[in-house]
GROMACS .gro file of C-alpha atoms in nm:
model
  354
    1VAL     CA    1   9.167   8.793   9.742
    2PHE     CA    2   9.001   9.111   9.615
    3LEU     CA    3   9.216   9.417   9.540
    4LEU     CA    4   9.032   9.749   9.549
    5GLN     CA    5   9.236   9.991   9.339
    6ARG     CA    6   9.216  10.315   9.147
    7SER     CA    7   9.246  10.287   8.770
    8ASP     CA    8   9.594  10.446   8.772
    9SER     CA    9   9.935  10.345   8.636
   10ASN     CA   10   9.958  10.043   8.868
   11PHE     CA   11   9.620   9.912   8.756
   12LYS     CA   12   9.751   9.764   8.430
   13LYS     CA   13  10.036   9.589   8.614
   14ASN     CA   14   9.795   9.426   8.855
   15ILE     CA   15   9.566   9.318   8.572
   16GLU     CA   16   9.859   9.107   8.449
   17LEU     CA   17   9.889   8.952   8.796
   18GLN     CA   18   9.518   8.873   8.788
   19LYS     CA   19   9.579   8.666   8.475
   20LYS     CA   20   9.856   8.466   8.649
   21TRP     CA   21   9.709   8.409   8.995
   22LYS     CA   22   9.401   8.213   9.086
   23ASN     CA   23   9.155   8.357   9.338
   24PHE     CA   24   9.283   8.712   9.273
   25VAL     CA   25   9.028   8.969   9.152
   26ILE     CA   26   9.072   9.343   9.102
   27TRP     CA   27   8.787   9.578   9.185
   28GLN     CA   28   8.837   9.898   8.991
   29VAL     CA   29   8.759  10.238   9.140
   30PRO     CA   30   8.750  10.551   8.917
   31ASN     CA   31   9.056  10.774   8.929
   32PHE     CA   32   9.025  11.154   8.903
   33PRO     CA   33   9.381  11.294   8.897
   34TRP     CA   34   9.260  11.641   8.799
   35PHE     CA   35   9.076  11.660   9.134
   36GLY     CA   36   9.401  11.687   9.326
   37VAL     CA   37   9.524  11.451   9.595
   38ARG     CA   38   9.268  11.526   9.866
   39LEU     CA   39   8.954  11.532   9.650
   40ASN     CA   40   9.073  11.221   9.470
   41GLY     CA   41   9.109  11.055   9.807
   42VAL     CA   42   8.749  11.146   9.895
   43ALA     CA   43   8.633  11.005   9.561
   44PHE     CA   44   8.824  10.684   9.627
   45MET     CA   45   8.653  10.646   9.965
   46MET     CA   46   8.307  10.716   9.825
   47PHE     CA   47   8.324  10.479   9.525
   48GLY     CA   48   8.527  10.226   9.722
   49PHE     CA   49   8.271  10.209  10.002
   50LEU     CA   50   7.989  10.156   9.753
   51LYS     CA   51   8.184   9.862   9.609
   52LEU     CA   52   8.252   9.719   9.955
   53VAL     CA   53   7.884   9.742  10.044
   54TRP     CA   54   7.775   9.580   9.719
   55GLU     CA   55   8.022   9.291   9.755
   56ARG     CA   56   8.001   9.263  10.135
   57ARG     CA   57   7.918   8.890  10.136
   58LEU     CA   58   8.236   8.797   9.948
   59TYR     CA   59   8.498   8.901  10.207
   60GLN     CA   60   8.557   8.904  10.583
   61VAL     CA   61   8.878   9.107  10.626
   62VAL     CA   62   8.973   9.451  10.493
   63HIS     CA   63   9.349   9.508  10.459
   64SER     CA   64   9.435   9.874  10.391
   65ASN     CA   65   9.780   9.992  10.286
   66GLN     CA   66   9.864  10.334  10.435
   67MET     CA   67   9.687  10.551  10.693
   68TYR     CA   68   9.534  10.791  10.443
   69SER     CA   69   9.212  10.734  10.243
   70PRO     CA   70   9.259  10.352  10.231
   71ALA     CA   71   9.257  10.337  10.612
   72LEU     CA   72   8.953  10.565  10.639
   73LEU     CA   73   8.772  10.349  10.383
   74GLY     CA   74   8.857  10.044  10.592
   75ILE     CA   75   8.722  10.216  10.904
   76LEU     CA   76   8.391  10.273  10.726
   77ALA     CA   77   8.377   9.901  10.647
   78LYS     CA   78   8.461   9.826  11.011
   79ILE     CA   79   8.188  10.050  11.150
   80PHE     CA   80   7.903   9.988  10.906
   81LEU     CA   81   7.979   9.640  10.769
   82ARG     CA   82   8.147   9.493  11.081
   83LYS     CA   83   8.450   9.372  10.890
   84LYS     CA   84   8.785   9.302  11.053
   85LEU     CA   85   9.030   9.582  10.966
   86ILE     CA   86   9.405   9.557  10.925
   87VAL     CA   87   9.609   9.864  10.825
   88LYS     CA   88   9.972   9.858  10.715
   89VAL     CA   89  10.185  10.169  10.773
   90THR     CA   90  10.454  10.184  10.507
   91ALA     CA   91  10.672  10.484  10.595
   92GLY     CA   92  10.807  10.649  10.907
   93GLY     CA   93  11.039  10.925  11.019
   94LEU     CA   94  11.072  11.263  10.848
   95LEU     CA   95  10.871  11.159  10.543
   96GLY     CA   96  10.649  10.910  10.721
   97GLU     CA   97  10.273  10.870  10.723
   98VAL     CA   98  10.224  10.979  11.084
   99LYS     CA   99  10.415  11.304  11.029
  100ALA     CA  100  10.211  11.371  10.713
  101LEU     CA  101   9.881  11.296  10.890
  102LYS     CA  102   9.950  11.571  11.144
  103THR     CA  103   9.935  11.826  10.862
  104LEU     CA  104   9.599  11.706  10.725
  105PRO     CA  105   9.257  11.848  10.818
  106PHE     CA  106   9.062  11.689  11.103
  107PHE     CA  107   9.369  11.518  11.250
  108ARG     CA  108   9.207  11.484  11.595
  109ILE     CA  109   8.901  11.315  11.447
  110ARG     CA  110   9.122  11.084  11.240
  111LYS     CA  111   9.316  10.992  11.553
  112GLN     CA  112   8.996  10.885  11.727
  113LEU     CA  113   8.886  10.683  11.425
  114PHE     CA  114   9.220  10.501  11.409
  115LYS     CA  115   9.137  10.337  11.742
  116LYS     CA  116   8.872  10.137  11.553
  117ILE     CA  117   9.144   9.951  11.364
  118ASP     CA  118   9.183   9.589  11.476
  119THR     CA  119   9.551   9.549  11.385
  120VAL     CA  120   9.819   9.792  11.266
  121LEU     CA  121  10.114   9.641  11.080
  122ALA     CA  122  10.425   9.855  11.125
  123LEU     CA  123  10.735   9.793  10.912
  124ASN     CA  124  10.976   9.864  11.199
  125THR     CA  125  10.993   9.972  11.563
  126GLN     CA  126  11.018  10.343  11.479
  127ILE     CA  127  10.688  10.330  11.289
  128ALA     CA  128  10.532  10.123  11.569
  129ASP     CA  129  10.629  10.390  11.825
  130GLU     CA  130  10.492  10.670  11.605
  131VAL     CA  131  10.158  10.491  11.570
  132ARG     CA  132  10.141  10.417  11.942
  133PHE     CA  133  10.248  10.753  12.087
  134ASP     CA  134  10.138  11.002  11.819
  135LEU     CA  135   9.817  10.835  11.700
  136LYS     CA  136   9.737  10.678  12.040
  137VAL     CA  137   9.665  10.335  11.893
  138PRO     CA  138   9.680  10.079  12.177
  139ALA     CA  139  10.006   9.883  12.188
  140ASN     CA  140   9.826   9.549  12.184
  141LYS     CA  141   9.692   9.631  11.837
  142ILE     CA  142  10.033   9.699  11.680
  143ILE     CA  143  10.246   9.428  11.519
  144ILE     CA  144  10.591   9.484  11.368
  145PHE     CA  145  10.552   9.320  11.030
  146PRO     CA  146  10.813   9.336  10.751
  147ASN     CA  147  10.795   9.343  10.375
  148SER     CA  148  10.876   9.019  10.195
  149VAL     CA  149  11.103   8.923   9.907
  150ASP     CA  150  11.138   8.652   9.644
  151ILE     CA  151  11.453   8.445   9.688
  152PRO     CA  152  11.615   8.413   9.343
  153ALA     CA  153  11.760   8.079   9.233
  154GLN     CA  154  12.088   8.241   9.139
  155GLN     CA  155  12.321   8.372   9.408
  156TRP     CA  156  12.587   8.643   9.394
  157ARG     CA  157  12.946   8.526   9.383
  158LEU     CA  158  13.265   8.733   9.388
  159ARG     CA  159  13.422   8.730   9.044
  160PRO     CA  160  13.767   8.569   9.017
  161ASN     CA  161  13.895   8.839   8.779
  162ARG     CA  162  13.839   9.159   8.976
  163GLN     CA  163  13.941   9.479   8.799
  164CYS     CA  164  13.676   9.733   8.904
  165PHE     CA  165  13.478   9.758   9.228
  166HIS     CA  166  13.114   9.781   9.112
  167LEU     CA  167  12.867   9.960   9.343
  168ILE     CA  168  12.493   9.980   9.279
  169TYR     CA  169  12.191  10.169   9.410
  170THR     CA  170  11.840  10.090   9.287
  171GLY     CA  171  11.527  10.285   9.372
  172ARG     CA  172  11.381  10.630   9.360
  173ILE     CA  173  11.619  10.920   9.293
  174SER     CA  174  11.516  11.183   9.547
  175THR     CA  175  11.663  11.395   9.823
  176GLU     CA  176  11.577  11.162  10.114
  177LYS     CA  177  11.781  10.883   9.952
  178SER     CA  178  12.089  11.100  10.019
  179LEU     CA  179  12.282  10.965   9.720
  180LYS     CA  180  12.503  11.272   9.732
  181THR     CA  181  12.656  11.124  10.050
  182VAL     CA  182  12.797  10.840   9.839
  183LEU     CA  183  12.942  11.079   9.580
  184GLU     CA  184  13.090  11.297   9.854
  185GLY     CA  185  13.234  10.982  10.009
  186LEU     CA  186  13.406  10.894   9.683
  187HIS     CA  187  13.581  11.233   9.699
  188TYR     CA  188  13.752  11.115  10.019
  189LEU     CA  189  13.879  10.810   9.828
  190GLY     CA  190  14.066  11.019   9.573
  191ASP     CA  191  14.394  10.857   9.683
  192LEU     CA  192  14.257  10.512   9.592
  193SER     CA  193  14.416  10.417   9.262
  194ARG     CA  194  14.184  10.123   9.185
  195PRO     CA  195  13.876  10.197   8.970
  196ILE     CA  196  13.525  10.213   9.121
  197LYS     CA  197  13.203  10.218   8.921
  198PHE     CA  198  12.882  10.339   9.085
  199VAL     CA  199  12.556  10.256   8.903
  200ILE     CA  200  12.249  10.456   9.007
  201MET     CA  201  11.938  10.284   8.873
  202GLY     CA  202  11.603  10.455   8.908
  203GLU     CA  203  11.371  10.739   8.813
  204GLU     CA  204  11.372  11.086   8.960
  205PHE     CA  205  11.093  11.165   9.206
  206LYS     CA  206  10.934  11.490   9.086
  207GLU     CA  207  10.843  11.620   9.433
  208ARG     CA  208  11.199  11.591   9.568
  209LYS     CA  209  11.434  11.627   9.272
  210ALA     CA  210  11.800  11.535   9.315
  211LEU     CA  211  11.929  11.424   8.974
  212ALA     CA  212  12.080  11.752   8.855
  213GLU     CA  213  12.287  11.796   9.174
  214LEU     CA  214  12.405  11.435   9.160
  215LYS     CA  215  12.525  11.472   8.801
  216LYS     CA  216  12.718  11.786   8.894
  217LEU     CA  217  12.887  11.606   9.184
  218ALA     CA  218  12.967  11.305   8.966
  219ALA     CA  219  13.144  11.529   8.714
  220THR     CA  220  13.389  11.647   8.983
  221LEU     CA  221  13.510  11.300   9.087
  222ALA     CA  222  13.859  11.164   9.022
  223PRO     CA  223  13.895  10.988   8.683
  224GLN     CA  224  13.916  10.639   8.838
  225PHE     CA  225  13.557  10.679   8.963
  226GLU     CA  226  13.273  10.633   8.716
  227VAL     CA  227  12.909  10.716   8.794
  228ILE     CA  228  12.641  10.584   8.559
  229PHE     CA  229  12.270  10.679   8.569
  230ILE     CA  230  12.035  10.424   8.414
  231PRO     CA  231  11.655  10.376   8.416
  232PRO     CA  232  11.497  10.093   8.618
  233GLU     CA  233  11.479   9.749   8.461
  234GLN     CA  234  11.230   9.464   8.490
  235ASN     CA  235  11.473   9.187   8.587
  236ILE     CA  236  11.664   9.362   8.863
  237THR     CA  237  11.828   9.042   8.993
  238ASN     CA  238  12.076   9.034   8.704
  239ASN     CA  239  12.199   9.381   8.801
  240TYR     CA  240  12.260   9.266   9.157
  241LEU     CA  241  12.448   8.958   9.039
  242GLU     CA  242  12.675   9.175   8.822
  243ALA     CA  243  12.754   9.422   9.104
  244ASP     CA  244  12.987   9.386   9.405
  245LEU     CA  245  12.812   9.601   9.667
  246PHE     CA  246  12.465   9.751   9.718
  247ILE     CA  247  12.452  10.093   9.885
  248LEU     CA  248  12.149  10.247  10.057
  249PRO     CA  249  12.239  10.589  10.209
  250SER     CA  250  11.882  10.705  10.288
  251ILE     CA  251  11.796  10.943  10.572
  252SER     CA  252  11.437  10.811  10.577
  253GLU     CA  253  11.282  10.475  10.481
  254GLY     CA  254  10.991  10.249  10.565
  255MET     CA  255  11.155   9.925  10.461
  256SER     CA  256  11.346   9.928  10.135
  257ASN     CA  257  11.237   9.653   9.894
  258SER     CA  258  11.556   9.717   9.697
  259LEU     CA  259  11.761   9.636  10.006
  260LEU     CA  260  11.569   9.311  10.059
  261GLU     CA  261  11.612   9.215   9.692
  262ALA     CA  262  11.986   9.278   9.697
  263MET     CA  263  12.034   9.076  10.016
  264ALA     CA  264  11.814   8.795   9.882
  265ALA     CA  265  12.050   8.771   9.585
  266GLY     CA  266  12.341   8.739   9.828
  267LEU     CA  267  12.490   9.079   9.741
  268PRO     CA  268  12.684   9.248  10.025
  269VAL     CA  269  12.526   9.575  10.145
  270LEU     CA  270  12.637   9.904  10.297
  271VAL     CA  271  12.354  10.106  10.453
  272SER     CA  272  12.292  10.420  10.658
  273ASP     CA  273  12.228  10.401  11.032
  274ILE     CA  274  11.851  10.453  11.038
  275GLU     CA  275  11.593  10.238  11.214
  276ALA     CA  276  11.449  10.091  10.893
  277ASN     CA  277  11.792   9.967  10.787
  278ARG     CA  278  11.896   9.843  11.131
  279PHE     CA  279  11.580   9.631  11.138
  280VAL     CA  280  11.719   9.435  10.842
  281VAL     CA  281  12.097   9.470  10.860
  282ARG     CA  282  12.318   9.360  11.150
  283ASP     CA  283  12.645   9.553  11.133
  284GLN     CA  284  12.949   9.337  11.053
  285ASP     CA  285  12.727   9.027  11.026
  286ASN     CA  286  12.506   9.050  10.716
  287GLY     CA  287  12.613   9.397  10.603
  288LEU     CA  288  12.791   9.715  10.709
  289ILE     CA  289  12.634  10.031  10.855
  290PHE     CA  290  12.773  10.385  10.831
  291LYS     CA  291  12.671  10.701  11.016
  292THR     CA  292  12.373  10.858  10.840
  293GLY     CA  293  12.475  11.152  10.622
  294ASP     CA  294  12.844  11.113  10.713
  295ALA     CA  295  13.038  11.098  10.385
  296TYR     CA  296  13.371  11.040  10.559
  297ASP     CA  297  13.245  10.743  10.760
  298LEU     CA  298  13.092  10.601  10.444
  299SER     CA  299  13.426  10.644  10.264
  300GLU     CA  300  13.611  10.455  10.537
  301LYS     CA  301  13.368  10.164  10.512
  302LEU     CA  302  13.405  10.171  10.133
  303ARG     CA  303  13.783  10.175  10.166
  304SER     CA  304  13.785   9.861  10.381
  305LEU     CA  305  13.545   9.684  10.144
  306ALA     CA  306  13.744   9.789   9.837
  307THR     CA  307  14.065   9.663  10.000
  308ASP     CA  308  13.894   9.331  10.073
  309TYR     CA  309  13.756   9.318   9.717
  310PHE     CA  310  14.096   9.353   9.552
  311ALA     CA  311  14.249   9.103   9.798
  312GLN     CA  312  14.076   8.774   9.881
  313GLY     CA  313  13.720   8.902   9.929
  314ILE     CA  314  13.671   8.712  10.254
  315LEU     CA  315  13.462   8.986  10.418
  316LEU     CA  316  13.240   9.046  10.114
  317ASN     CA  317  13.172   8.674  10.069
  318ARG     CA  318  13.077   8.634  10.436
  319LEU     CA  319  12.849   8.939  10.436
  320GLY     CA  320  12.676   8.827  10.116
  321GLN     CA  321  12.613   8.471  10.233
  322ASN     CA  322  12.481   8.588  10.570
  323ALA     CA  323  12.255   8.841  10.399
  324ARG     CA  324  12.096   8.574  10.180
  325ASN     CA  325  12.054   8.334  10.472
  326HIS     CA  326  11.878   8.607  10.672
  327MET     CA  327  11.637   8.678  10.385
  328VAL     CA  328  11.553   8.309  10.346
  329ARG     CA  329  11.493   8.265  10.718
  330VAL     CA  330  11.297   8.583  10.799
  331PHE     CA  331  11.185   8.778  10.491
  332SER     CA  332  11.096   8.519  10.226
  333LYS     CA  333  10.747   8.555  10.079
  334ASP     CA  334  10.639   8.214  10.207
  335THR     CA  335  10.744   8.297  10.563
  336VAL     CA  336  10.581   8.641  10.566
  337ALA     CA  337  10.263   8.516  10.391
  338GLN     CA  338  10.209   8.247  10.655
  339SER     CA  339  10.245   8.507  10.929
  340LEU     CA  340   9.994   8.733  10.756
  341LEU     CA  341   9.741   8.452  10.723
  342ARG     CA  342   9.763   8.390  11.097
  343ILE     CA  343   9.685   8.758  11.159
  344TYR     CA  344   9.386   8.741  10.923
  345TYR     CA  345   9.241   8.445  11.116
  346GLU     CA  346   9.301   8.590  11.464
  347LYS     CA  347   9.005   8.728  11.652
  348PRO     CA  348   9.008   9.109  11.682
  349LYS     CA  349   9.178   9.237  11.996
  350GLY     CA  350   9.002   9.448  12.254
  351ASP     CA  351   9.039   9.821  12.295
  352CYS     CA  352   9.236   9.811  12.621
  353HIS     CA  353   9.506  10.077  12.640
  354PRO     CA  354   9.874  10.013  12.717
   0.00000   0.00000   0.00000
């Protein structure tokens, strides 16, 4: 496996992976952050294509993540080097790749070029529909293909001595995560005398800042509710094992890796009613779903879970066990990797339209 990557902040992390894994080589492409996003993308395509040409005998398949410059680079390899091209689309909806592409120059030309792609991997059905209807990629070239997750050896268990209901969110702190919905929901639980602790773990996203507003809201909550902001940690599994419920209130997602990690640990989850979450969570079976952006509905779901928590915890235990079972069966890295290998070995599909 050859990873073509800019020499950015992720480069050092992947160098460590190269030391651990056999048959994994990183091809470095210069990074020019002072160029700006678009010119840097052009530079990535130019230097990346030169590398792909030079090393053309070493690989047969190009797998591009995202429909921006990586996909266009892959299309060049498809046209001029006759390599099979697979492109993964990682975000949909309001902040998705397709919506962003419509604002970029030469969108019509891009749309024509995208038809050259052999296979598009879409994280969920919403993204698949956007690729099919907005980018006009033939339906027979689109596969709904999820992210994967490591299944930890340890599994979440409800603590016997339950004094405080411990909620956790992990991920980017930004407006589309709608974390204020959780804090507003806690306001509706002001009559609940039992303590609730909400841990928000992550870094603020500079383009869509939300931290200052969240801290203001947290300061207005009843004294039995505690909100803690902490930076991300390396071993996230321990944080899931110490919590009692994972919350994901997003208004837009591709497929949340944090959600998969929490469920893999067996932690019960409460998520917003968006397509990306419904693809993973079955309401009342392996998690609970609340109306997106509806703080009152979220509070009612929290109330029922808190009541269960301070009683026998039957619902939480069932949701957590079902969540872990679902991750093992469908989203484990072994399962997803085998599916991806089959796609790599398949012959390219024709260009027939749906």
